[in-house]
Coordinates of C-alpha atoms in Angstrom, one line a residue:
M1 CA 67.4 164.2 313.2
A2 CA 66.3 161.4 315.4
Y3 CA 68.4 158.0 314.9
K4 CA 68.3 154.8 315.5
D5 CA 70.6 153.6 318.2
Y6 CA 71.4 150.1 316.8
Y7 CA 74.2 149.5 319.2
E8 CA 71.7 149.7 322.0
T9 CA 68.7 147.2 319.7
L10 CA 72.0 144.8 319.7
G11 CA 72.2 145.1 323.0
V12 CA 76.4 145.5 322.7
P13 CA 78.6 148.4 324.1
R14 CA 79.5 151.3 321.3
S15 CA 83.2 149.3 321.8
A16 CA 81.8 145.3 320.6
S17 CA 83.9 143.0 318.4
E18 CA 82.3 141.9 315.1
G19 CA 82.0 138.6 316.5
E20 CA 80.2 139.7 319.9
I21 CA 78.1 141.8 317.5
K22 CA 77.4 138.1 315.2
S23 CA 76.8 136.5 318.3
A24 CA 74.3 139.3 319.7
Y25 CA 72.9 139.1 316.4
R26 CA 71.9 135.0 316.4
K27 CA 70.5 135.0 319.4
L28 CA 68.1 138.2 319.4
A29 CA 67.2 136.9 315.6
K30 CA 66.4 133.3 316.7
Q31 CA 64.5 135.2 320.1
Y32 CA 62.2 136.8 318.0
H33 CA 61.8 135.1 314.4
P34 CA 58.8 135.0 313.0
D35 CA 58.2 131.4 312.9
K36 CA 59.1 131.5 317.1
N37 CA 56.4 134.2 317.4
P38 CA 53.1 133.6 314.5
G39 CA 51.1 136.4 314.7
D40 CA 52.6 138.4 317.1
D41 CA 53.8 141.7 315.1
K42 CA 55.8 143.5 317.9
S43 CA 58.4 140.4 317.2
A44 CA 58.4 141.1 313.4
E45 CA 58.9 144.7 313.8
R46 CA 61.8 143.9 316.7
F47 CA 63.3 141.5 314.0
K48 CA 62.8 143.8 311.4
E49 CA 65.5 146.1 313.7
I50 CA 67.7 143.8 314.7
G51 CA 68.4 142.9 311.1
E52 CA 68.7 146.3 310.4
A53 CA 71.2 146.7 313.4
Y54 CA 72.6 144.5 312.1
A55 CA 73.4 144.9 308.3
V56 CA 75.0 148.2 309.4
L57 CA 77.1 147.3 312.6
N58 CA 78.3 144.1 310.6
D59 CA 79.7 146.2 307.9
A60 CA 83.2 148.0 308.9
E61 CA 82.8 150.9 306.5
K62 CA 78.9 151.2 307.4
R63 CA 79.7 150.9 311.1
K64 CA 82.4 153.6 310.6
L65 CA 80.0 156.0 309.3
Y66 CA 77.6 155.0 311.6
D67 CA 79.8 156.0 314.6
T68 CA 80.9 159.1 313.1
Y69 CA 77.5 160.3 311.8
G70 CA 74.3 158.4 313.5
H71 CA 75.7 158.8 316.7
A72 CA 75.3 162.8 316.7
G73 CA 71.9 162.3 315.3
E74 CA 73.4 164.0 311.9
V75 CA 73.8 161.4 309.4
P76 CA 74.7 163.1 305.8
P77 CA 72.4 162.4 303.1
G78 CA 73.0 159.3 301.0
A79 CA 75.8 158.6 303.8
Y80 CA 74.3 154.2 304.4
G81 CA 73.2 154.6 300.7
G82 CA 69.5 154.8 301.0
P83 CA 67.4 157.8 301.0
G84 CA 68.3 161.3 302.8
G85 CA 70.7 159.1 304.6
V86 CA 68.4 157.5 307.6
P87 CA 69.3 154.8 308.9
G88 CA 65.8 153.4 309.1
G89 CA 65.0 154.1 305.6
A90 CA 68.6 153.0 304.3
D91 CA 69.0 150.5 301.5
F92 CA 72.3 148.7 303.7
G93 CA 73.2 147.4 300.4
G94 CA 70.5 145.4 298.4
F95 CA 69.4 143.7 302.1
D96 CA 65.8 144.0 303.6
P97 CA 65.2 142.8 306.9
S98 CA 61.5 142.3 306.1
Q99 CA 61.9 140.2 304.1
F100 CA 63.7 137.7 306.3
S101 CA 60.9 135.4 307.4
D102 CA 60.0 134.8 303.3
F103 CA 64.0 133.6 302.9
F104 CA 63.9 131.4 305.9
Q105 CA 60.7 129.8 304.1
G106 CA 61.8 130.0 300.8
L107 CA 65.4 128.5 301.9
F108 CA 64.3 125.7 303.8
G109 CA 61.9 124.7 301.1
G110 CA 58.1 125.5 303.2
R111 CA 57.6 122.6 306.3
G112 CA 56.7 119.7 304.0
G113 CA 59.9 118.1 303.9
G114 CA 62.5 118.5 300.9
A115 CA 63.5 116.0 297.9
R116 CA 65.6 114.5 300.2
S117 CA 64.0 112.8 303.3
G118 CA 66.9 112.3 305.4
F119 CA 68.6 115.6 304.8
S120 CA 68.0 117.7 307.7
G121 CA 68.7 121.7 307.8
F122 CA 67.3 122.6 304.4
G123 CA 64.2 120.3 303.2
G124 CA 63.6 117.8 305.8
G125 CA 61.7 120.1 308.3
Q126 CA 64.4 119.5 311.0
V127 CA 65.4 123.1 310.5
S128 CA 66.4 125.2 313.6
L129 CA 67.2 128.7 313.7
E130 CA 70.4 128.1 315.3
D131 CA 71.2 125.6 312.7
L132 CA 70.5 128.3 310.5
L133 CA 72.1 131.4 312.1
G134 CA 74.8 128.9 313.2
G135 CA 76.5 129.9 309.5
S136 CA 79.0 131.5 309.0
S137 CA 78.0 134.8 307.2
G138 CA 80.2 136.3 304.0
G139 CA 78.2 140.2 305.0
I140 CA 74.8 141.1 305.6
G141 CA 74.7 144.1 303.5
G142 CA 78.3 143.9 302.6
G143 CA 77.6 144.8 298.8
R144 CA 74.6 144.0 296.8
R145 CA 73.0 141.4 297.5
F146 CA 72.4 138.9 300.7
V147 CA 75.5 136.0 300.6
Q148 CA 75.2 133.8 303.5
N149 CA 77.0 130.5 304.4
V150 CA 74.1 128.2 305.7
E151 CA 74.6 124.7 307.1
G152 CA 72.8 121.6 307.2
E153 CA 73.2 117.4 307.5
L154 CA 72.3 114.7 305.2
Q155 CA 71.5 111.2 306.2
V156 CA 73.0 108.7 304.1
S157 CA 72.4 104.3 304.8
L158 CA 75.9 102.4 305.6
Q159 CA 75.9 101.3 302.1
E160 CA 75.1 104.5 300.7
A161 CA 78.7 106.2 302.4
Y162 CA 80.8 102.4 301.3
Q163 CA 79.4 102.6 297.6
G164 CA 79.3 106.5 297.0
S165 CA 75.6 107.7 296.0
D166 CA 74.3 110.8 294.6
E167 CA 71.6 112.3 297.1
T168 CA 68.8 115.0 295.7
I169 CA 68.6 117.9 298.6
Q170 CA 66.2 121.0 297.8
V171 CA 67.9 124.8 299.1
E172 CA 65.5 127.8 298.0
G173 CA 63.1 125.5 295.9
R174 CA 66.2 124.5 293.8
R175 CA 66.7 120.9 293.2
I176 CA 71.1 119.8 294.1
T177 CA 72.0 116.9 293.1
V178 CA 75.2 115.7 296.2
H179 CA 77.3 113.5 295.3
I180 CA 78.5 111.1 298.2
P181 CA 82.2 109.3 297.6
A182 CA 82.5 105.9 298.4
G183 CA 84.1 105.8 301.3
T184 CA 82.3 108.4 303.1
R185 CA 82.8 108.5 306.9
D186 CA 80.3 109.6 309.3
G187 CA 81.0 113.6 310.6
A188 CA 82.6 113.8 306.8
R189 CA 81.8 117.9 305.4
L190 CA 81.3 119.0 301.7
R191 CA 80.9 122.2 300.7
L192 CA 78.5 123.0 297.6
S193 CA 80.4 126.2 296.9
G194 CA 78.1 129.4 295.4
Q195 CA 74.8 127.2 296.0
G196 CA 73.7 129.7 299.0
P197 CA 71.9 132.6 299.7
G198 CA 73.5 134.7 297.4
G199 CA 76.1 132.8 296.5
G200 CA 77.8 131.7 299.3
D201 CA 77.7 128.3 300.4
V202 CA 76.0 125.2 301.8
L203 CA 78.3 123.8 304.2
L204 CA 76.8 120.1 304.7
T205 CA 77.9 116.8 307.6
V206 CA 76.9 113.8 306.3
R207 CA 75.6 111.7 309.0
V208 CA 76.2 108.0 308.2
L209 CA 73.2 105.6 309.9
E210 CA 74.6 103.1 311.8
D211 CA 74.0 99.9 310.8
A212 CA 73.2 97.0 313.2
R213 CA 74.3 94.2 311.4
F214 CA 77.9 95.5 310.9
E215 CA 80.8 97.3 313.1
L216 CA 83.2 99.8 311.3
D217 CA 86.3 99.8 313.3
G218 CA 88.7 101.7 311.0
D219 CA 88.6 100.7 307.4
D220 CA 87.9 97.2 309.3
V221 CA 84.4 95.8 309.6
T222 CA 83.2 93.0 311.6
V223 CA 79.8 90.9 311.0
S224 CA 78.3 88.4 313.3
V225 CA 76.8 85.1 311.3
D226 CA 74.7 82.5 313.0
V227 CA 76.2 79.1 312.1
P228 CA 74.4 75.6 312.9
V229 CA 75.8 73.0 314.9
Y230 CA 76.1 70.5 312.7
T231 CA 77.9 73.0 310.4
A232 CA 80.2 74.1 312.6
A233 CA 81.0 70.6 313.7
L234 CA 81.2 69.2 310.6
G235 CA 82.3 71.8 308.6
G236 CA 80.2 73.9 305.3
P237 CA 79.0 76.5 303.7
V238 CA 77.2 79.7 305.4
R239 CA 75.6 83.1 304.1
V240 CA 77.9 86.2 305.0
E241 CA 76.5 89.7 304.7
T242 CA 78.8 92.0 303.3
L243 CA 78.8 95.7 302.4
K244 CA 78.8 94.9 299.0
G245 CA 75.7 92.1 299.0
P246 CA 76.0 88.5 300.4
V247 CA 78.7 86.3 299.8
Q248 CA 79.6 82.5 300.4
L249 CA 82.2 81.7 303.3
N250 CA 82.9 77.8 304.0
V251 CA 83.3 77.5 307.5
P252 CA 86.0 74.5 308.4
A253 CA 84.6 71.7 310.5
G254 CA 85.3 71.4 314.4
T255 CA 84.3 75.2 314.1
S256 CA 83.5 76.9 318.5
G257 CA 81.8 79.6 318.7
G258 CA 83.4 83.2 318.5
R259 CA 85.7 82.5 315.6
R260 CA 86.7 85.1 313.3
L261 CA 87.2 84.0 309.7
R262 CA 88.9 86.9 307.5
L263 CA 87.4 88.1 304.1
K264 CA 90.0 89.9 302.7
G265 CA 89.4 93.2 301.0
Q266 CA 85.5 92.9 301.9
G267 CA 85.8 96.1 304.3
W268 CA 85.9 99.8 304.4
P269 CA 87.7 101.6 301.3
R270 CA 91.0 103.3 302.3
K271 CA 91.6 106.9 301.2
G272 CA 94.8 105.2 300.1
G273 CA 93.3 102.5 297.6
G274 CA 92.3 99.1 298.4
H275 CA 89.7 98.3 301.4
G276 CA 90.0 97.0 304.8
D277 CA 88.8 93.2 305.7
L278 CA 85.4 92.2 307.0
Y279 CA 85.0 89.8 310.2
A280 CA 82.5 87.1 310.3
R281 CA 82.2 86.4 313.4
L282 CA 80.6 82.9 314.1
T283 CA 77.8 81.9 316.5
L284 CA 76.9 78.8 317.3
T285 CA 73.0 78.1 316.7
L286 CA 70.1 75.8 317.7
P287 CA 66.6 74.6 316.1
A288 CA 63.9 76.7 318.1
S289 CA 62.4 73.2 318.6
L290 CA 63.8 69.7 318.4
S291 CA 62.1 66.4 317.1
D292 CA 62.0 63.1 319.5
Q293 CA 64.4 62.1 316.9
E294 CA 67.2 64.9 316.9
K295 CA 66.9 65.2 321.1
E296 CA 67.9 61.4 320.7
L297 CA 70.7 62.5 318.4
Y298 CA 72.2 64.5 320.8
R299 CA 72.0 62.1 323.9
Q300 CA 73.5 59.6 322.0
L301 CA 76.8 62.1 321.0
A302 CA 76.8 63.6 324.5
E303 CA 77.0 60.0 325.4
L304 CA 80.1 59.8 323.1
R305 CA 81.9 62.9 324.5
K306 CA 81.9 61.5 327.7

């Protein structure tokens, strides 16, 4: 009985480790994925063969049966769970590689964007095959369903990360609410248990978008504040943007440019409770244009300072 050499299909030796098999599969799956080869029947067939090979070689029990019987071309009926034990027609735990393309498309909600525009990896239209295949597999064919952990990125604004927010993403056509805890940092990882394909997990990396107004240093935040020269000289209130919203700050008389004034407890949330501080870095400003009277007053001031 003829059989398919699954090691040859994946381009790995028979002594290949689990990691080597997985790496080879990911590389080939990306290369021959239908989305990268639209209308190419040969690539589609090759993609199916790659999936079949991985379904067997990635499962320790099926691989052992294949090594024992398949290599000799004498696969006993039912050894792989399929009709007649023929690898090409096997059930492989309910996994049908020919459905990969539909699965990928359904998982990421098509190419029209997802419920959350900042979510790349599932509904944001920015997914790459490498992102998907980089997820750790719970075992293709290792059971009666396709179990896959998948990864993606979720973008949130600095204010959303600071205050916490609920974001909606789309996975396999399902809308899922993701809670972003207050004080979430860039690069934080969130796990949505059981929300992936076949009961796998969805692993999210939170990307906090930069805000040109704020500089984050540990738990402290620095913001630049424009102060008119007359306010700096005489003292007075100025408006300061914070992550909670604008507040009023009284600038002491005789303040120089570059001075930093602290607003206690207005910084980033601390893990143990409370907040860091916010520092207002003062920048002295002049009007874009001066009237003749204003120029004369500045000349008088310059004379007084001599």
